[in-house]
Amino acid sequence: MADKTQDARQGRDYINTVAAVAIAPSGTGEELSEYVAQAVGVIRESGLKNETNAMFTNIEGDLDEVLRVVRDATLKLAAQGHRTGVSLKLDIRPDARDQMERKPQLVNEILAQRSES
Amino acid sequence: MADKTQDARQGRDYINTVAAVAIAPSGTGEELSEYVAQAVGVIRESGLKNETNAMFTNIEGDLDEVLRVVRDATLKLAAQGHRTGVSLKLDIRPDARDQMERKPQLVNEILAQRSES
Amino acid sequence: MADKTQDARQGRDYINTVAAVAIAPSGTGEELSEYVAQAVGVIRESGLKNETNAMFTNIEGDLDEVLRVVRDATLKLAAQGHRTGVSLKLDIRPDARDQMERKPQLVNEILAQRSES
Amino acid sequence: MADKTQDARQGRDYINTVAAVAIAPSGTGEELSEYVAQAVGVIRESGLKNETNAMFTNIEGDLDEVLRVVRDATLKLAAQGHRTGVSLKLDIRPDARDQMERKPQLVNEILAQRSES
């Protein structure tokens, strides 16, 4: 298994990934915050850079690390037996860094330049 | 048309909606920011409350207003002839307000209480 | 309004769009099928080409027609007062046609050729 | 690690998961099918039940098995150095089975009953 895993990564030690993830139960009533907080708690304890907004929690790190945290946060609800829904979007730029800050900055800079001209 | 629309809304004047939307072209090269900025520009000019993070732009308002802005921002790229991808997630709570601020606040409060106890 | 709309479309009569949409309530219990069926019913009555699988209903048509059906199907649940979640993914290729059939066919053809060689 | 993993699953051997996943590169041109086919090829070789439609490939199996296949299919593109986008939606019902067939069947049955009555 370890060999196959190494193979799949084609020798890359680090593959930069920004994730947006939303994890919530179905069938536990309309107020989901208690459950969402359990999943967000797992993400915060992971040590990976993260940021929670109204719709998703963004996480940045190596692809396998990010997927491990998404899995652990999902299991926090699913292993209690709840029907659980997960929405995940990944933007993987293998050799990039600090995309969580740079992506919105770049959009702001482009829009600022445009309004000046 | 107006009658049918009114019918579908069942007399509700305002249906609170928080959207997370990501709009980007395919096939224009790896650097997408110039195009993403065009779509975000349309959203900012809409007058609806909005906030851009690394993965999505969040918008809050009435369902039909939010969908109108998503459509206009999408057309900004698609009407230029680009293959365009859109990811949209909506959280609709018809009678709620200020969910863009309250949702992450509530998660933070729950996690803060937990770490105190 | 009509003028602004026309403007945004930049004179394009038809902008081909394939959508995958999932619409479900929160807080109504774990069995969602009754509600999902109401939303799917609206989509089937729309006259647009559509297909329901385990996770999404795919729809193909002009961008504005597709968005209108997504809106009507969403309102079917939201206007009853339910907290409603919507996941939507659009693949817009303005000048393409019949993408709902052609996209999976093309993937199958590529994989078939590969296994022959 | 193995212990922590076991812990997170709280003794559950199998946690039923239906996934819809879309994996595609950015910046390789408008025709994505060659790359999409590479990712779908990895999923088909996994042995898990799967089905490709115009927008997503659906997969059903245990949560950890499904996430492993999503990871391997993603790496197929990302480890080549491509900027890669992934959209993933999970519906986890720990004790359910055969949801890939049953979910659309149930919707069809509900709509059929309704049109009879």
Short mmCIF file of C-alpha atoms in Angstrom, two decimals:
data_model
loop_
_atom_site.label_atom_id
_atom_site.label_comp_id
_atom_site.label_asym_id
_atom_site.label_seq_id
_atom_site.Cartn_x
_atom_site.Cartn_y
_atom_site.Cartn_z
CA MET A 1 0.00 0.00 0.00
CA ALA A 2 2.75 2.43 0.96
CA ASP A 3 4.50 1.68 -2.34
CA LYS A 4 1.37 2.22 -4.36
CA THR A 5 0.73 5.49 -2.54
CA GLN A 6 4.24 6.73 -3.26
CA ASP A 7 3.73 5.74 -6.89
CA ALA A 8 0.49 7.72 -7.23
CA ARG A 9 2.24 10.86 -5.97
CA GLN A 10 5.02 10.40 -8.55
CA GLY A 11 7.69 11.43 -6.07
CA ARG A 12 6.07 14.72 -5.07
CA ASP A 13 6.53 15.45 -1.35
CA TYR A 14 4.04 18.29 -1.23
CA ILE A 15 1.03 19.06 -3.45
CA ASN A 16 -0.55 22.38 -2.51
CA THR A 17 -4.31 22.21 -2.07
CA VAL A 18 -6.94 24.72 -1.02
CA ALA A 19 -10.18 23.06 0.08
CA ALA A 20 -13.61 24.48 0.82
CA VAL A 21 -15.59 21.96 2.86
CA ALA A 22 -19.09 21.98 4.39
CA ILE A 23 -20.18 19.09 6.61
CA ALA A 24 -23.66 18.82 8.09
CA PRO A 25 -26.12 16.16 9.23
CA SER A 26 -29.54 15.49 7.68
CA GLY A 27 -32.49 14.62 9.83
CA THR A 28 -31.40 16.18 13.10
CA GLY A 29 -33.63 19.25 12.91
CA GLU A 30 -33.25 22.65 11.30
CA GLU A 31 -30.58 23.98 13.69
CA LEU A 32 -27.33 22.48 12.44
CA SER A 33 -24.77 24.66 14.25
CA GLU A 34 -24.03 22.21 17.09
CA TYR A 35 -23.04 19.57 14.56
CA VAL A 36 -21.24 21.91 12.19
CA ALA A 37 -19.19 23.11 15.19
CA GLN A 38 -18.12 19.53 15.96
CA ALA A 39 -16.74 19.13 12.44
CA VAL A 40 -15.10 22.58 12.47
CA GLY A 41 -13.53 21.71 15.84
CA VAL A 42 -11.76 18.71 14.27
CA ILE A 43 -10.43 20.93 11.45
CA ARG A 44 -9.13 23.56 13.91
CA GLU A 45 -7.31 20.93 15.95
CA SER A 46 -5.58 19.62 12.82
CA GLY A 47 -2.90 22.30 12.75
CA LEU A 48 -3.63 23.08 9.07
CA LYS A 49 -4.33 26.68 8.10
CA ASN A 50 -8.12 27.16 8.11
CA GLU A 51 -10.84 29.81 8.02
CA THR A 52 -14.60 29.42 8.49
CA ASN A 53 -17.11 31.60 6.62
CA ALA A 54 -20.90 31.41 6.37
CA MET A 55 -20.91 28.55 3.86
CA PHE A 56 -17.62 26.64 3.98
CA THR A 57 -14.44 26.13 5.97
CA ASN A 58 -11.36 26.71 3.82
CA ILE A 59 -8.22 24.63 4.52
CA GLU A 60 -4.77 24.82 2.91
CA GLY A 61 -2.03 22.19 2.97
CA ASP A 62 -0.70 19.12 1.19
CA LEU A 63 -3.38 17.14 -0.67
CA ASP A 64 -3.11 14.04 1.55
CA GLU A 65 -3.11 16.09 4.75
CA VAL A 66 -6.17 18.05 3.64
CA LEU A 67 -8.05 14.88 2.68
CA ARG A 68 -7.15 13.29 6.04
CA VAL A 69 -8.67 16.26 7.92
CA VAL A 70 -11.81 16.23 5.75
CA ARG A 71 -12.18 12.52 6.52
CA ASP A 72 -11.71 12.96 10.27
CA ALA A 73 -14.17 15.86 10.43
CA THR A 74 -16.73 13.86 8.41
CA LEU A 75 -16.34 10.83 10.66
CA LYS A 76 -16.97 13.02 13.69
CA LEU A 77 -20.63 13.13 12.58
CA ALA A 78 -21.00 9.98 10.48
CA ALA A 79 -19.55 7.62 13.12
CA GLN A 80 -22.32 8.81 15.49
CA GLY A 81 -24.72 7.21 12.99
CA HIS A 82 -26.10 10.46 11.53
CA ARG A 83 -26.92 10.77 7.86
CA THR A 84 -24.21 13.23 6.86
CA GLY A 85 -23.78 15.45 3.80
CA VAL A 86 -20.40 16.73 2.66
CA SER A 87 -19.65 19.34 -0.03
CA LEU A 88 -16.00 19.66 -0.99
CA LYS A 89 -14.25 21.76 -3.61
CA LEU A 90 -10.49 21.50 -4.13
CA ASP A 91 -8.17 23.84 -6.02
CA ILE A 92 -4.85 22.04 -6.38
CA ARG A 93 -1.82 23.92 -7.70
CA PRO A 94 1.02 21.53 -6.87
CA ASP A 95 3.83 24.10 -6.68
CA ALA A 96 1.93 27.12 -5.32
CA ARG A 97 1.86 28.33 -1.71
CA ASP A 98 -0.28 30.65 0.46
CA GLN A 99 -3.19 30.53 -1.95
CA MET A 100 -5.75 31.11 0.80
CA GLU A 101 -4.48 34.70 1.13
CA ARG A 102 -3.19 35.31 -2.38
CA LYS A 103 -6.27 34.32 -4.35
CA PRO A 104 -8.68 36.94 -2.90
CA GLN A 105 -5.83 39.53 -2.77
CA LEU A 106 -5.19 39.11 -6.49
CA VAL A 107 -8.88 39.58 -7.33
CA ASN A 108 -8.96 42.73 -5.18
CA GLU A 109 -5.84 44.12 -6.87
CA ILE A 110 -7.24 43.53 -10.35
CA LEU A 111 -10.54 45.22 -9.45
CA ALA A 112 -8.72 48.16 -7.80
CA GLN A 113 -6.57 48.73 -10.91
CA ARG A 114 -9.61 48.58 -13.12
CA SER A 115 -11.51 51.22 -11.14
CA GLU A 116 -8.46 53.52 -11.21
CA SER A 117 -8.08 53.39 -14.96
CA MET B 1 -45.22 35.14 -16.44
CA ALA B 2 -45.55 37.60 -13.57
CA ASP B 3 -48.55 35.65 -12.29
CA LYS B 4 -46.75 32.34 -12.43
CA THR B 5 -43.75 33.86 -10.65
CA GLN B 6 -45.95 35.26 -7.91
CA ASP B 7 -47.60 31.87 -7.59
CA ALA B 8 -44.29 30.04 -7.15
CA ARG B 9 -43.31 32.37 -4.30
CA GLN B 10 -46.64 31.73 -2.56
CA GLY B 11 -46.99 35.37 -1.56
CA ARG B 12 -43.60 35.66 0.12
CA ASP B 13 -41.98 39.06 -0.51
CA TYR B 14 -38.54 38.09 0.77
CA ILE B 15 -36.87 34.66 1.02
CA ASN B 16 -33.50 34.94 2.75
CA THR B 17 -30.69 33.20 0.87
CA VAL B 18 -26.97 32.89 1.46
CA ALA B 19 -25.08 31.80 -1.65
CA ALA B 20 -21.51 30.69 -2.19
CA VAL B 21 -20.62 31.01 -5.87
CA ALA B 22 -17.47 30.34 -7.88
CA ILE B 23 -17.36 31.27 -11.57
CA ALA B 24 -14.36 30.54 -13.79
CA PRO B 25 -13.60 29.86 -17.45
CA SER B 26 -12.13 26.61 -18.83
CA GLY B 27 -9.59 26.66 -21.57
CA THR B 28 -8.16 30.14 -21.09
CA GLY B 29 -4.93 29.07 -19.40
CA GLU B 30 -3.97 28.33 -15.81
CA GLU B 31 -4.20 31.91 -14.52
CA LEU B 32 -7.88 32.49 -13.94
CA SER B 33 -7.80 35.64 -11.78
CA GLU B 34 -8.49 38.14 -14.58
CA TYR B 35 -11.72 36.30 -15.39
CA VAL B 36 -12.72 35.59 -11.79
CA ALA B 37 -12.30 39.34 -11.12
CA GLN B 38 -14.73 40.19 -13.92
CA ALA B 39 -17.40 38.00 -12.34
CA VAL B 40 -16.67 39.29 -8.81
CA GLY B 41 -16.90 42.85 -10.18
CA VAL B 42 -20.48 42.21 -11.31
CA ILE B 43 -21.37 40.86 -7.86
CA ARG B 44 -19.86 43.89 -6.09
CA GLU B 45 -21.79 46.30 -8.30
CA SER B 46 -25.06 44.54 -7.46
CA GLY B 47 -25.53 46.23 -4.12
CA LEU B 48 -26.11 42.89 -2.38
CA LYS B 49 -23.99 42.07 0.68
CA ASN B 50 -20.99 40.02 -0.50
CA GLU B 51 -17.60 38.72 0.60
CA THR B 52 -14.90 37.00 -1.45
CA ASN B 53 -12.65 34.31 0.03
CA ALA B 54 -10.11 31.97 -1.60
CA MET B 55 -12.73 29.60 -3.00
CA PHE B 56 -16.11 31.32 -3.27
CA THR B 57 -17.88 34.66 -3.13
CA ASN B 58 -20.67 34.65 -0.57
CA ILE B 59 -23.79 36.73 -1.25
CA GLU B 60 -26.85 37.34 0.93
CA GLY B 61 -30.25 38.60 -0.12
CA ASP B 62 -33.65 37.55 -1.43
CA LEU B 63 -33.59 34.33 -3.47
CA ASP B 64 -34.57 35.98 -6.76
CA GLU B 65 -32.13 38.86 -6.29
CA VAL B 66 -29.28 36.45 -5.51
CA LEU B 67 -30.07 34.29 -8.55
CA ARG B 68 -30.22 37.39 -10.76
CA VAL B 69 -26.70 38.42 -9.66
CA VAL B 70 -25.35 34.88 -10.15
CA ARG B 71 -26.80 34.93 -13.65
CA ASP B 72 -25.35 38.34 -14.53
CA ALA B 73 -21.89 37.40 -13.21
CA THR B 74 -22.00 34.11 -15.15
CA LEU B 75 -23.03 35.87 -18.37
CA LYS B 76 -20.11 38.27 -17.96
CA LEU B 77 -17.86 35.33 -18.97
CA ALA B 78 -20.20 33.07 -20.92
CA ALA B 79 -21.46 35.79 -23.27
CA GLN B 80 -17.83 36.36 -24.34
CA GLY B 81 -18.01 32.79 -25.70
CA HIS B 82 -15.82 31.16 -23.02
CA ARG B 83 -16.56 27.70 -21.72
CA THR B 84 -17.57 28.63 -18.18
CA GLY B 85 -17.92 26.58 -14.99
CA VAL B 86 -20.13 27.63 -12.09
CA SER B 87 -20.34 26.10 -8.61
CA LEU B 88 -23.19 27.36 -6.47
CA LYS B 89 -24.40 26.38 -3.01
CA LEU B 90 -27.46 28.00 -1.47
CA ASP B 91 -28.63 27.97 2.14
CA ILE B 92 -32.18 29.32 2.16
CA ARG B 93 -33.88 30.11 5.47
CA PRO B 94 -36.91 32.11 4.36
CA ASP B 95 -37.45 34.08 7.57
CA ALA B 96 -33.83 34.48 8.76
CA ARG B 97 -31.62 37.56 8.35
CA ASP B 98 -27.90 38.41 8.57
CA GLN B 99 -26.86 34.79 8.18
CA MET B 100 -23.54 35.73 6.55
CA GLU B 101 -22.33 37.07 9.90
CA ARG B 102 -24.38 34.95 12.29
CA LYS B 103 -23.52 31.51 10.96
CA PRO B 104 -19.74 31.64 11.57
CA GLN B 105 -20.29 33.60 14.83
CA LEU B 106 -22.54 30.84 16.18
CA VAL B 107 -19.95 28.15 15.36
CA ASN B 108 -17.27 30.21 17.12
CA GLU B 109 -19.45 30.68 20.20
CA ILE B 110 -20.21 26.97 20.45
CA LEU B 111 -16.52 26.07 20.14
CA ALA B 112 -15.53 28.75 22.69
CA GLN B 113 -18.06 27.45 25.24
CA ARG B 114 -16.85 23.91 24.72
CA SER B 115 -13.20 24.77 25.35
CA GLU B 116 -14.16 26.64 28.55
CA SER B 117 -16.04 23.72 30.01
CA MET C 1 -34.89 45.46 -17.35
CA ALA C 2 -35.38 43.75 -20.71
CA ASP C 3 -32.72 46.02 -22.20
CA LYS C 4 -30.21 45.31 -19.46
CA THR C 5 -30.91 41.58 -19.82
CA GLN C 6 -30.36 41.72 -23.55
CA ASP C 7 -27.14 43.63 -22.94
CA ALA C 8 -25.76 41.03 -20.54
CA ARG C 9 -26.32 38.29 -23.15
CA GLN C 10 -24.47 40.34 -25.77
CA GLY C 11 -26.92 39.37 -28.47
CA ARG C 12 -26.68 35.60 -27.95
CA ASP C 13 -30.03 33.90 -28.39
CA TYR C 14 -28.97 30.56 -26.94
CA ILE C 15 -26.18 29.72 -24.49
CA ASN C 16 -25.88 25.97 -24.00
CA THR C 17 -25.77 24.91 -20.36
CA VAL C 18 -25.63 21.54 -18.62
CA ALA C 19 -26.61 21.76 -14.95
CA ALA C 20 -26.38 19.26 -12.12
CA VAL C 21 -28.72 20.32 -9.31
CA ALA C 22 -29.59 18.82 -5.92
CA ILE C 23 -32.35 20.40 -3.85
CA ALA C 24 -33.28 19.18 -0.37
CA PRO C 25 -34.73 20.52 2.86
CA SER C 26 -32.92 20.65 6.21
CA GLY C 27 -34.72 19.90 9.41
CA THR C 28 -37.55 17.77 8.09
CA GLY C 29 -36.13 14.41 9.22
CA GLU C 30 -33.74 11.94 7.66
CA GLU C 31 -36.04 10.77 4.85
CA LEU C 32 -35.77 13.43 2.19
CA SER C 33 -37.27 11.63 -0.82
CA GLU C 34 -40.76 13.12 -0.56
CA TYR C 35 -39.28 16.61 -0.81
CA VAL C 36 -36.65 15.76 -3.40
CA ALA C 37 -39.47 14.31 -5.54
CA GLN C 38 -41.40 17.60 -5.37
CA ALA C 39 -38.39 19.48 -6.75
CA VAL C 40 -37.69 16.82 -9.41
CA GLY C 41 -41.36 16.98 -10.40
CA VAL C 42 -41.01 20.68 -11.21
CA ILE C 43 -37.95 19.96 -13.35
CA ARG C 44 -39.72 17.17 -15.29
CA GLU C 45 -42.68 19.41 -16.02
CA SER C 46 -40.36 22.10 -17.44
CA GLY C 47 -39.95 20.47 -20.83
CA LEU C 48 -36.15 20.74 -20.63
CA LYS C 49 -34.09 17.59 -21.15
CA ASN C 50 -33.36 16.08 -17.72
CA GLU C 51 -32.11 12.94 -16.01
CA THR C 52 -32.07 12.07 -12.29
CA ASN C 53 -29.28 9.97 -10.74
CA ALA C 54 -28.50 9.15 -7.10
CA MET C 55 -26.94 12.53 -6.34
CA PHE C 56 -28.12 15.15 -8.84
CA THR C 57 -30.65 15.89 -11.56
CA ASN C 58 -28.93 16.94 -14.78
CA ILE C 59 -30.67 19.47 -17.04
CA GLU C 60 -29.66 20.82 -20.45
CA GLY C 61 -30.87 23.96 -22.19
CA ASP C 62 -30.28 27.67 -22.58
CA LEU C 63 -28.66 29.30 -19.53
CA ASP C 64 -31.68 31.46 -18.66
CA GLU C 65 -34.12 28.59 -19.13
CA VAL C 66 -32.04 26.30 -16.92
CA LEU C 67 -31.74 28.93 -14.19
CA ARG C 68 -35.50 29.55 -14.33
CA VAL C 69 -36.21 25.84 -13.73
CA VAL C 70 -33.67 25.64 -10.89
CA ARG C 71 -35.39 28.65 -9.31
CA ASP C 72 -38.88 27.19 -9.67
CA ALA C 73 -37.82 23.81 -8.25
CA THR C 74 -36.08 25.54 -5.32
CA LEU C 75 -39.15 27.67 -4.58
CA LYS C 76 -41.28 24.53 -4.51
CA LEU C 77 -39.63 23.75 -1.15
CA ALA C 78 -38.49 27.17 0.08
CA ALA C 79 -41.88 28.86 -0.37
CA GLN C 80 -43.36 26.24 2.00
CA GLY C 81 -41.07 27.80 4.63
CA HIS C 82 -38.54 24.94 4.80
CA ARG C 83 -34.85 25.61 5.27
CA THR C 84 -33.63 24.47 1.86
CA GLY C 85 -30.17 23.57 0.57
CA VAL C 86 -29.25 23.74 -3.12
CA SER C 87 -26.08 22.45 -4.82
CA LEU C 88 -25.66 23.51 -8.43
CA LYS C 89 -22.87 22.95 -10.92
CA LEU C 90 -23.04 24.44 -14.42
CA ASP C 91 -20.95 23.59 -17.47
CA ILE C 92 -21.65 26.28 -20.06
CA ARG C 93 -20.36 25.88 -23.61
CA PRO C 94 -22.24 28.59 -25.47
CA ASP C 95 -22.12 27.01 -28.93
CA ALA C 96 -22.25 23.31 -28.02
CA ARG C 97 -25.30 21.03 -28.14
CA ASP C 98 -26.37 17.64 -26.73
CA GLN C 99 -23.66 17.68 -24.08
CA MET C 100 -25.71 15.54 -21.69
CA GLU C 101 -25.20 12.55 -24.01
CA ARG C 102 -21.91 13.49 -25.64
CA LYS C 103 -19.83 14.15 -22.54
CA PRO C 104 -20.07 10.64 -21.01
CA GLN C 105 -19.90 9.07 -24.51
CA LEU C 106 -16.61 10.81 -25.22
CA VAL C 107 -15.10 9.60 -21.94
CA ASN C 108 -16.22 6.06 -22.74
CA GLU C 109 -14.72 6.23 -26.24
CA ILE C 110 -11.37 7.47 -24.92
CA LEU C 111 -11.22 4.72 -22.30
CA ALA C 112 -12.25 2.07 -24.87
CA GLN C 113 -9.50 3.15 -27.29
CA ARG C 114 -6.97 3.12 -24.48
CA SER C 115 -7.79 -0.44 -23.40
CA GLU C 116 -7.51 -1.63 -27.02
CA SER C 117 -4.06 -0.17 -27.54
CA MET D 1 -2.04 6.38 13.35
CA ALA D 2 -3.87 3.10 12.96
CA ASP D 3 -5.23 3.47 16.50
CA LYS D 4 -6.40 7.02 15.94
CA THR D 5 -8.08 5.92 12.69
CA GLN D 6 -9.89 3.11 14.44
CA ASP D 7 -10.97 5.56 17.13
CA ALA D 8 -12.42 8.05 14.64
CA ARG D 9 -14.60 5.30 13.13
CA GLN D 10 -15.91 4.36 16.59
CA GLY D 11 -15.77 0.67 15.80
CA ARG D 12 -17.82 0.83 12.59
CA ASP D 13 -16.50 -1.57 9.95
CA TYR D 14 -18.53 -0.14 7.08
CA ILE D 15 -19.99 3.36 6.61
CA ASN D 16 -22.08 3.54 3.45
CA THR D 17 -21.24 6.50 1.23
CA VAL D 18 -22.48 7.66 -2.16
CA ALA D 19 -20.13 10.16 -3.78
CA ALA D 20 -20.51 12.37 -6.84
CA VAL D 21 -17.08 13.51 -8.00
CA ALA D 22 -15.87 15.67 -10.90
CA ILE D 23 -12.14 16.03 -11.52
CA ALA D 24 -10.71 18.26 -14.25
CA PRO D 25 -7.57 20.29 -14.97
CA SER D 26 -7.44 24.07 -15.39
CA GLY D 27 -5.22 25.66 -17.97
CA THR D 28 -4.91 22.78 -20.41
CA GLY D 29 -7.31 24.14 -23.01
CA GLU D 30 -11.06 23.91 -23.47
CA GLU D 31 -11.21 20.20 -24.33
CA LEU D 32 -11.03 18.41 -21.00
CA SER D 33 -12.19 14.91 -21.96
CA GLU D 34 -8.72 13.34 -22.28
CA TYR D 35 -7.96 14.32 -18.68
CA VAL D 36 -11.40 13.54 -17.30
CA ALA D 37 -11.05 10.07 -18.85
CA GLN D 38 -7.77 9.49 -17.00
CA ALA D 39 -9.48 10.20 -13.67
CA VAL D 40 -12.55 8.11 -14.57
CA GLY D 41 -10.21 5.27 -15.58
CA VAL D 42 -8.75 5.18 -12.05
CA ILE D 43 -12.26 5.04 -10.56
CA ARG D 44 -13.32 2.17 -12.87
CA GLU D 45 -10.24 0.15 -11.96
CA SER D 46 -11.01 0.55 -8.25
CA GLY D 47 -13.61 -2.20 -8.12
CA LEU D 48 -16.13 0.10 -6.41
CA LYS D 49 -19.59 0.47 -7.95
CA ASN D 50 -19.53 3.54 -10.21
CA GLU D 51 -21.47 5.33 -12.95
CA THR D 52 -20.45 8.32 -15.07
CA ASN D 53 -22.97 10.92 -16.23
CA ALA D 54 -22.51 14.28 -17.98
CA MET D 55 -21.46 16.13 -14.85
CA PHE D 56 -20.17 13.69 -12.21
CA THR D 57 -19.06 10.13 -11.61
CA ASN D 58 -21.05 8.51 -8.79
CA ILE D 59 -19.31 5.95 -6.55
CA GLU D 60 -20.73 3.83 -3.72
CA GLY D 61 -18.83 2.07 -0.97
CA ASP D 62 -17.35 2.45 2.50
CA LEU D 63 -16.36 6.04 3.35
CA ASP D 64 -12.62 5.32 3.55
CA GLU D 65 -12.63 3.28 0.34
CA VAL D 66 -14.50 6.02 -1.53
CA LEU D 67 -12.13 8.72 -0.28
CA ARG D 68 -9.13 6.60 -1.27
CA VAL D 69 -10.42 6.30 -4.85
CA VAL D 70 -11.18 10.04 -5.05
CA ARG D 71 -7.62 10.70 -3.88
CA ASP D 72 -6.06 8.33 -6.40
CA ALA D 73 -8.11 9.73 -9.29
CA THR D 74 -7.20 13.30 -8.26
CA LEU D 75 -3.50 12.44 -8.04
CA LYS D 76 -3.65 10.99 -11.55
CA LEU D 77 -3.90 14.60 -12.81
CA ALA D 78 -2.33 16.61 -9.97
CA ALA D 79 0.87 14.54 -9.79
CA GLN D 80 1.47 15.41 -13.47
CA GLY D 81 1.77 19.01 -12.25
CA HIS D 82 -1.57 20.25 -13.64
CA ARG D 83 -3.68 22.74 -11.75
CA THR D 84 -6.62 20.48 -10.88
CA GLY D 85 -10.15 21.22 -9.69
CA VAL D 86 -12.24 18.70 -7.77
CA SER D 87 -15.95 18.91 -6.87
CA LEU D 88 -17.16 16.27 -4.44
CA LYS D 89 -20.51 15.70 -2.78
CA LEU D 90 -21.02 12.87 -0.30
CA ASP D 91 -24.26 11.40 1.02
CA ILE D 92 -23.33 9.16 3.96
CA ARG D 93 -25.97 6.91 5.51
CA PRO D 94 -23.87 4.60 7.68
CA ASP D 95 -26.26 1.63 7.74
CA ALA D 96 -27.85 1.93 4.28
CA ARG D 97 -26.93 -0.09 1.18
CA ASP D 98 -27.48 0.13 -2.61
CA GLN D 99 -28.31 3.81 -2.46
CA MET D 100 -27.02 4.44 -5.98
CA GLU D 101 -30.00 2.49 -7.35
CA ARG D 102 -32.53 3.06 -4.59
CA LYS D 103 -32.39 6.84 -4.38
CA PRO D 104 -33.53 7.61 -7.96
CA GLN D 105 -35.97 4.64 -7.87
CA LEU D 106 -37.68 6.05 -4.79
CA VAL D 107 -38.08 9.47 -6.42
CA ASN D 108 -39.56 7.81 -9.51
CA GLU D 109 -42.00 5.79 -7.41
CA ILE D 110 -43.18 8.84 -5.50
CA LEU D 111 -43.73 10.79 -8.73
CA ALA D 112 -45.52 7.84 -10.36
CA GLN D 113 -47.93 7.49 -7.40
CA ARG D 114 -48.62 11.19 -7.45
CA SER D 115 -49.54 11.26 -11.14
CA GLU D 116 -51.89 8.28 -10.63
CA SER D 117 -53.80 9.88 -7.79
#
